[in-house]
Amino acid sequence: MTRIRARRLDGLTSSAIRDLLEVTARPEVISLAGGLPAAELLPTARLAEAAASALADPATAQYTETCGLGDLRTVIAARESGRLGRTVDPQQVVVTHGSQQALSLIAQALLDPGDLVVVEEPAYTGALQVFRAAEATLASVPVDDDGLDTDALEELLVRGARPVLVHTVATFHNPRGAVLSAPRRAHLAALADRYGFRIVEDDPYGDLWFGTPPPAPVASHTDRVIRLSSASKIIAPALRVGWLLADRDVCASVELLKQGADLCGSSLTQRIAADLLADTAWLDAHLTTLRATYGARAHALAAALTAEFGPDVTYSPVRGGMFTWSSLPTAVPAAELLPVAADLGVAFVPGDAFAVAGDHTHSVRLCFATSAEDELAEAVRRLGAAVRTAEGARPPARAQAQS
């Protein structure tokens, strides 16, 4: 009997966040679900200027190197050098079709079926999809307000676990919103040096801090780190420009796989990204606007949650990024609450979408970046109405038990 698809697809499921797009596209729905930057803050005029400048050179419409446009790799290397406090060679940079492609190529390059990968709990859904497609074995370590629990990771290692990779969104975690503390960053790096695994430091949000910049990257503590980042959150998702920073052996392996994946990225969007990332005066002003706007929106969302639900609501402290992780004061599971909320004009991502082994049934991820402050207040009002409606529709606990 002919198989219609590869066995590696058997255990894969669609991303809950991608599946929500149909709901969130409805104009009457205020979406707190997707991790989209604010449309009104996308620098379309500056993008148009950079595109016109790039297209003045016919080479911009041509193929480019598989590992990325040289000018862009140089700009990225300079930015990373400033972050890490050491010189980064442009040869250690590979430009990819968004940072998600970088993650996928790393998994293909470094993982064999059955290899152990440690992820965070709750975990970034895109990482889970990649590692499951690579047929890796997953183990999870909890995340609290100080990020990945490196003591729990060490206990796992002492018991004999030998991961090939440890994946972390160390700065403004998706979905938890946490920041890995400086001591834990150093501890994680020391564990990598001692036990020989590589760390994938996924960092698309690191520039979006609201008051105090985050600690130095994990990669500043050890060379066993593969750093990922992207222009999507700070410039525009449509550029599809991401990158990885790694040792030359990893870069060579990724480049080899990328040749078979897409030959090369877009010369046009990479040239635009190089222009905007190199224009430090413009970029600093743009980031200042993003930080101020997103910071105000994060505060507005937190205030609205407290006003609507009172002291029983919990949400993660927000120091940057795009998300807060909340437990609403209701016994209704978030997955049951979502369709009720969507009918009342608000959407979120249920916590179980980010689960590996943990129970996040009553947690939700809320994105504050996309909506204005008054819209966020209205979204939370609708969320409160959804909770009351869902609670009224559920049978009493005793009746549920008898049924």
mmCIF file of N, CA and C in Angstrom, residues 123-207:
data_model
loop_
_atom_site.group_PDB
_atom_site.id
_atom_site.type_symbol
_atom_site.label_atom_id
_atom_site.label_comp_id
_atom_site.label_asym_id
_atom_site.label_seq_id
_atom_site.Cartn_x
_atom_site.Cartn_y
_atom_site.Cartn_z
ATOM 1 N N ALA A 123 6.505 26.347 26.308
ATOM 2 C CA ALA A 123 7.507 26.472 25.252
ATOM 3 C C ALA A 123 6.970 27.259 24.067
ATOM 4 N N TYR A 124 7.887 27.872 23.342
ATOM 5 C CA TYR A 124 7.555 28.519 22.071
ATOM 6 C C TYR A 124 7.061 27.450 21.098
ATOM 7 N N THR A 125 5.864 27.628 20.545
ATOM 8 C CA THR A 125 5.251 26.588 19.725
ATOM 9 C C THR A 125 6.045 26.312 18.447
ATOM 10 N N GLY A 126 6.663 27.336 17.872
ATOM 11 C CA GLY A 126 7.448 27.131 16.663
ATOM 12 C C GLY A 126 8.632 26.222 16.900
ATOM 13 N N ALA A 127 9.235 26.303 18.093
ATOM 14 C CA ALA A 127 10.341 25.407 18.424
ATOM 15 C C ALA A 127 9.839 23.977 18.570
ATOM 16 N N LEU A 128 8.686 23.802 19.199
ATOM 17 C CA LEU A 128 8.133 22.462 19.367
ATOM 18 C C LEU A 128 7.864 21.815 18.012
ATOM 19 N N GLN A 129 7.310 22.573 17.078
ATOM 20 C CA GLN A 129 7.044 22.027 15.751
ATOM 21 C C GLN A 129 8.338 21.593 15.062
ATOM 22 N N VAL A 130 9.366 22.411 15.155
ATOM 23 C CA VAL A 130 10.642 22.099 14.514
ATOM 24 C C VAL A 130 11.268 20.848 15.102
ATOM 25 N N PHE A 131 11.330 20.768 16.414
ATOM 26 C CA PHE A 131 12.016 19.634 17.043
ATOM 27 C C PHE A 131 11.218 18.338 16.887
ATOM 28 N N ARG A 132 9.904 18.442 16.884
ATOM 29 C CA ARG A 132 9.102 17.245 16.645
ATOM 30 C C ARG A 132 9.249 16.776 15.207
ATOM 31 N N ALA A 133 9.329 17.705 14.255
ATOM 32 C CA ALA A 133 9.546 17.323 12.859
ATOM 33 C C ALA A 133 10.899 16.646 12.676
ATOM 34 N N ALA A 134 11.882 17.044 13.491
ATOM 35 C CA ALA A 134 13.206 16.416 13.440
ATOM 36 C C ALA A 134 13.241 15.083 14.183
ATOM 37 N N GLU A 135 12.090 14.678 14.761
ATOM 38 C CA GLU A 135 11.942 13.417 15.495
ATOM 39 C C GLU A 135 12.842 13.362 16.730
ATOM 40 N N ALA A 136 13.028 14.536 17.343
ATOM 41 C CA ALA A 136 13.800 14.598 18.579
ATOM 42 C C ALA A 136 12.944 14.125 19.754
ATOM 43 N N THR A 137 13.628 13.705 20.815
ATOM 44 C CA THR A 137 12.979 13.433 22.098
ATOM 45 C C THR A 137 13.011 14.722 22.911
ATOM 46 N N LEU A 138 11.858 15.124 23.453
ATOM 47 C CA LEU A 138 11.777 16.393 24.169
ATOM 48 C C LEU A 138 11.689 16.171 25.672
ATOM 49 N N ALA A 139 12.425 16.979 26.406
ATOM 50 C CA ALA A 139 12.279 17.089 27.855
ATOM 51 C C ALA A 139 12.101 18.565 28.172
ATOM 52 N N SER A 140 11.296 18.865 29.183
ATOM 53 C CA SER A 140 11.018 20.275 29.480
ATOM 54 C C SER A 140 11.493 20.649 30.871
ATOM 55 N N VAL A 141 11.849 21.928 30.999
ATOM 56 C CA VAL A 141 12.287 22.514 32.261
ATOM 57 C C VAL A 141 11.425 23.753 32.511
ATOM 58 N N PRO A 142 10.929 23.947 33.731
ATOM 59 C CA PRO A 142 9.998 25.054 33.980
ATOM 60 C C PRO A 142 10.626 26.437 33.773
ATOM 61 N N VAL A 143 9.754 27.380 33.453
ATOM 62 C CA VAL A 143 10.107 28.796 33.374
ATOM 63 C C VAL A 143 9.331 29.530 34.460
ATOM 64 N N ASP A 144 10.029 30.359 35.241
ATOM 65 C CA ASP A 144 9.356 31.221 36.209
ATOM 66 C C ASP A 144 9.668 32.672 35.848
ATOM 67 N N ASP A 145 9.422 33.593 36.760
ATOM 68 C CA ASP A 145 9.619 35.009 36.433
ATOM 69 C C ASP A 145 11.077 35.361 36.152
ATOM 70 N N ASP A 146 12.014 34.496 36.538
ATOM 71 C CA ASP A 146 13.430 34.706 36.241
ATOM 72 C C ASP A 146 13.919 33.830 35.098
ATOM 73 N N GLY A 147 12.975 33.302 34.312
ATOM 74 C CA GLY A 147 13.343 32.540 33.126
ATOM 75 C C GLY A 147 13.523 31.062 33.395
ATOM 76 N N LEU A 148 14.237 30.410 32.503
ATOM 77 C CA LEU A 148 14.496 28.975 32.598
ATOM 78 C C LEU A 148 15.105 28.630 33.951
ATOM 79 N N ASP A 149 14.539 27.622 34.614
ATOM 80 C CA ASP A 149 15.033 27.188 35.921
ATOM 81 C C ASP A 149 16.296 26.345 35.703
ATOM 82 N N THR A 150 17.434 26.982 35.800
ATOM 83 C CA THR A 150 18.685 26.281 35.499
ATOM 84 C C THR A 150 19.062 25.274 36.584
ATOM 85 N N ASP A 151 18.555 25.457 37.809
ATOM 86 C CA ASP A 151 18.767 24.421 38.831
ATOM 87 C C ASP A 151 18.037 23.141 38.441
ATOM 88 N N ALA A 152 16.808 23.280 37.929
ATOM 89 C CA ALA A 152 16.062 22.105 37.471
ATOM 90 C C ALA A 152 16.763 21.448 36.285
ATOM 91 N N LEU A 153 17.323 22.258 35.399
ATOM 92 C CA LEU A 153 18.083 21.709 34.283
ATOM 93 C C LEU A 153 19.291 20.933 34.792
ATOM 94 N N GLU A 154 19.997 21.495 35.770
ATOM 95 C CA GLU A 154 21.162 20.802 36.312
ATOM 96 C C GLU A 154 20.758 19.467 36.949
ATOM 97 N N GLU A 155 19.644 19.448 37.648
ATOM 98 C CA GLU A 155 19.166 18.181 38.229
ATOM 99 C C GLU A 155 18.927 17.145 37.130
ATOM 100 N N LEU A 156 18.349 17.574 36.018
ATOM 101 C CA LEU A 156 18.109 16.674 34.892
ATOM 102 C C LEU A 156 19.420 16.123 34.350
ATOM 103 N N LEU A 157 20.424 16.986 34.255
ATOM 104 C CA LEU A 157 21.732 16.567 33.747
ATOM 105 C C LEU A 157 22.433 15.617 34.718
ATOM 106 N N VAL A 158 22.339 15.920 35.999
ATOM 107 C CA VAL A 158 22.961 15.060 37.016
ATOM 108 C C VAL A 158 22.351 13.665 36.987
ATOM 109 N N ARG A 159 21.049 13.597 36.675
ATOM 110 C CA ARG A 159 20.387 12.290 36.607
ATOM 111 C C ARG A 159 20.745 11.518 35.342
ATOM 112 N N GLY A 160 21.526 12.142 34.461
ATOM 113 C CA GLY A 160 22.017 11.404 33.297
ATOM 114 C C GLY A 160 21.536 11.887 31.954
ATOM 115 N N ALA A 161 20.649 12.879 31.903
ATOM 116 C CA ALA A 161 20.178 13.392 30.614
ATOM 117 C C ALA A 161 21.332 14.039 29.859
ATOM 118 N N ARG A 162 21.412 13.780 28.572
ATOM 119 C CA ARG A 162 22.485 14.342 27.746
ATOM 120 C C ARG A 162 21.883 14.970 26.482
ATOM 121 N N PRO A 163 21.367 16.171 26.625
ATOM 122 C CA PRO A 163 20.762 16.826 25.460
ATOM 123 C C PRO A 163 21.797 17.251 24.429
ATOM 124 N N VAL A 164 21.379 17.241 23.185
ATOM 125 C CA VAL A 164 22.196 17.827 22.121
ATOM 126 C C VAL A 164 22.011 19.339 22.113
ATOM 127 N N LEU A 165 20.764 19.777 22.337
ATOM 128 C CA LEU A 165 20.427 21.204 22.341
ATOM 129 C C LEU A 165 19.571 21.534 23.558
ATOM 130 N N VAL A 166 19.745 22.763 24.063
ATOM 131 C CA VAL A 166 18.814 23.365 25.014
ATOM 132 C C VAL A 166 18.308 24.649 24.363
ATOM 133 N N HIS A 167 16.998 24.739 24.170
ATOM 134 C CA HIS A 167 16.408 25.899 23.503
ATOM 135 C C HIS A 167 15.827 26.844 24.544
ATOM 136 N N THR A 168 16.128 28.124 24.412
ATOM 137 C CA THR A 168 15.591 29.114 25.334
ATOM 138 C C THR A 168 15.266 30.416 24.620
ATOM 139 N N VAL A 169 14.116 30.982 24.943
ATOM 140 C CA VAL A 169 13.815 32.373 24.598
ATOM 141 C C VAL A 169 14.131 33.153 25.866
ATOM 142 N N ALA A 170 15.394 33.498 26.021
ATOM 143 C CA ALA A 170 15.891 34.000 27.305
ATOM 144 C C ALA A 170 15.401 35.410 27.624
ATOM 145 N N THR A 171 15.092 36.182 26.599
ATOM 146 C CA THR A 171 14.757 37.589 26.807
ATOM 147 C C THR A 171 13.336 37.863 26.335
ATOM 148 N N PHE A 172 12.447 38.192 27.282
ATOM 149 C CA PHE A 172 11.032 38.450 27.026
ATOM 150 C C PHE A 172 10.404 37.212 26.385
ATOM 151 N N HIS A 173 10.404 36.185 27.189
ATOM 152 C CA HIS A 173 10.019 34.837 26.774
ATOM 153 C C HIS A 173 8.656 34.798 26.093
ATOM 154 N N ASN A 174 8.566 33.981 25.074
ATOM 155 C CA ASN A 174 7.309 33.672 24.411
ATOM 156 C C ASN A 174 6.942 32.237 24.765
ATOM 157 N N PRO A 175 5.897 32.008 25.609
ATOM 158 C CA PRO A 175 4.798 32.935 25.923
ATOM 159 C C PRO A 175 4.873 33.595 27.304
ATOM 160 N N ARG A 176 5.828 33.249 28.130
ATOM 161 C CA ARG A 176 5.780 33.573 29.564
ATOM 162 C C ARG A 176 6.131 35.029 29.871
ATOM 163 N N GLY A 177 6.799 35.726 28.909
ATOM 164 C CA GLY A 177 7.173 37.116 29.133
ATOM 165 C C GLY A 177 8.372 37.309 30.032
ATOM 166 N N ALA A 178 8.961 36.222 30.534
ATOM 167 C CA ALA A 178 10.033 36.292 31.536
ATOM 168 C C ALA A 178 11.366 36.684 30.897
ATOM 169 N N VAL A 179 12.285 37.132 31.762
ATOM 170 C CA VAL A 179 13.663 37.427 31.364
ATOM 171 C C VAL A 179 14.586 36.534 32.183
ATOM 172 N N LEU A 180 15.406 35.760 31.511
ATOM 173 C CA LEU A 180 16.388 34.925 32.200
ATOM 174 C C LEU A 180 17.365 35.828 32.944
ATOM 175 N N SER A 181 17.461 35.636 34.245
ATOM 176 C CA SER A 181 18.300 36.506 35.067
ATOM 177 C C SER A 181 19.773 36.338 34.714
ATOM 178 N N ALA A 182 20.579 37.349 35.046
ATOM 179 C CA ALA A 182 22.016 37.296 34.747
ATOM 180 C C ALA A 182 22.691 36.089 35.402
ATOM 181 N N PRO A 183 22.413 35.787 36.690
ATOM 182 C CA PRO A 183 23.043 34.595 37.275
ATOM 183 C C PRO A 183 22.638 33.305 36.560
ATOM 184 N N ARG A 184 21.395 33.207 36.166
ATOM 185 C CA ARG A 184 20.970 31.993 35.457
ATOM 186 C C ARG A 184 21.607 31.913 34.063
ATOM 187 N N ARG A 185 21.822 33.039 33.406
ATOM 188 C CA ARG A 185 22.504 33.017 32.105
ATOM 189 C C ARG A 185 23.918 32.457 32.268
ATOM 190 N N ALA A 186 24.603 32.919 33.287
ATOM 191 C CA ALA A 186 25.949 32.411 33.535
ATOM 192 C C ALA A 186 25.920 30.921 33.903
ATOM 193 N N HIS A 187 24.944 30.527 34.706
ATOM 194 C CA HIS A 187 24.804 29.123 35.109
ATOM 195 C C HIS A 187 24.510 28.243 33.894
ATOM 196 N N LEU A 188 23.606 28.678 33.028
ATOM 197 C CA LEU A 188 23.279 27.918 31.827
ATOM 198 C C LEU A 188 24.509 27.739 30.944
ATOM 199 N N ALA A 189 25.262 28.811 30.781
ATOM 200 C CA ALA A 189 26.485 28.725 29.981
ATOM 201 C C ALA A 189 27.485 27.748 30.597
ATOM 202 N N ALA A 190 27.630 27.790 31.923
ATOM 203 C CA ALA A 190 28.559 26.875 32.604
ATOM 204 C C ALA A 190 28.125 25.423 32.429
ATOM 205 N N LEU A 191 26.813 25.165 32.464
ATOM 206 C CA LEU A 191 26.313 23.807 32.258
ATOM 207 C C LEU A 191 26.604 23.332 30.837
ATOM 208 N N ALA A 192 26.462 24.223 29.868
ATOM 209 C CA ALA A 192 26.774 23.860 28.480
ATOM 210 C C ALA A 192 28.245 23.497 28.332
ATOM 211 N N ASP A 193 29.117 24.273 28.967
ATOM 212 C CA ASP A 193 30.547 23.981 28.909
ATOM 213 C C ASP A 193 30.861 22.643 29.591
ATOM 214 N N ARG A 194 30.189 22.377 30.702
ATOM 215 C CA ARG A 194 30.485 21.166 31.477
ATOM 216 C C ARG A 194 29.941 19.905 30.796
ATOM 217 N N TYR A 195 28.726 20.003 30.245
ATOM 218 C CA TYR A 195 28.076 18.797 29.729
ATOM 219 C C TYR A 195 28.118 18.684 28.197
ATOM 220 N N GLY A 196 28.572 19.732 27.523
ATOM 221 C CA GLY A 196 28.825 19.611 26.097
ATOM 222 C C GLY A 196 27.647 19.815 25.166
ATOM 223 N N PHE A 197 26.524 20.319 25.668
ATOM 224 C CA PHE A 197 25.410 20.594 24.764
ATOM 225 C C PHE A 197 25.530 22.003 24.180
ATOM 226 N N ARG A 198 24.772 22.247 23.127
ATOM 227 C CA ARG A 198 24.688 23.592 22.563
ATOM 228 C C ARG A 198 23.396 24.254 23.035
ATOM 229 N N ILE A 199 23.464 25.558 23.229
ATOM 230 C CA ILE A 199 22.305 26.368 23.594
ATOM 231 C C ILE A 199 21.815 27.089 22.352
ATOM 232 N N VAL A 200 20.519 27.012 22.086
ATOM 233 C CA VAL A 200 19.907 27.840 21.047
ATOM 234 C C VAL A 200 19.236 29.007 21.758
ATOM 235 N N GLU A 201 19.839 30.176 21.626
ATOM 236 C CA GLU A 201 19.331 31.394 22.272
ATOM 237 C C GLU A 201 18.492 32.156 21.248
ATOM 238 N N ASP A 202 17.185 31.986 21.347
ATOM 239 C CA ASP A 202 16.227 32.542 20.393
ATOM 240 C C ASP A 202 15.857 33.946 20.871
ATOM 241 N N ASP A 203 16.262 34.983 20.136
ATOM 242 C CA ASP A 203 16.178 36.342 20.673
ATOM 243 C C ASP A 203 15.559 37.330 19.683
ATOM 244 N N PRO A 204 14.253 37.173 19.363
ATOM 245 C CA PRO A 204 13.629 38.149 18.465
ATOM 246 C C PRO A 204 13.146 39.418 19.158
ATOM 247 N N TYR A 205 13.081 39.407 20.503
ATOM 248 C CA TYR A 205 12.451 40.516 21.239
ATOM 249 C C TYR A 205 13.441 41.361 22.039
ATOM 250 N N GLY A 206 14.724 41.040 21.977
ATOM 251 C CA GLY A 206 15.698 41.636 22.886
ATOM 252 C C GLY A 206 15.802 43.149 22.836
ATOM 253 N N ASP A 207 15.446 43.769 21.691
ATOM 254 C CA ASP A 207 15.506 45.233 21.585
ATOM 255 C C ASP A 207 14.268 45.917 22.139
#
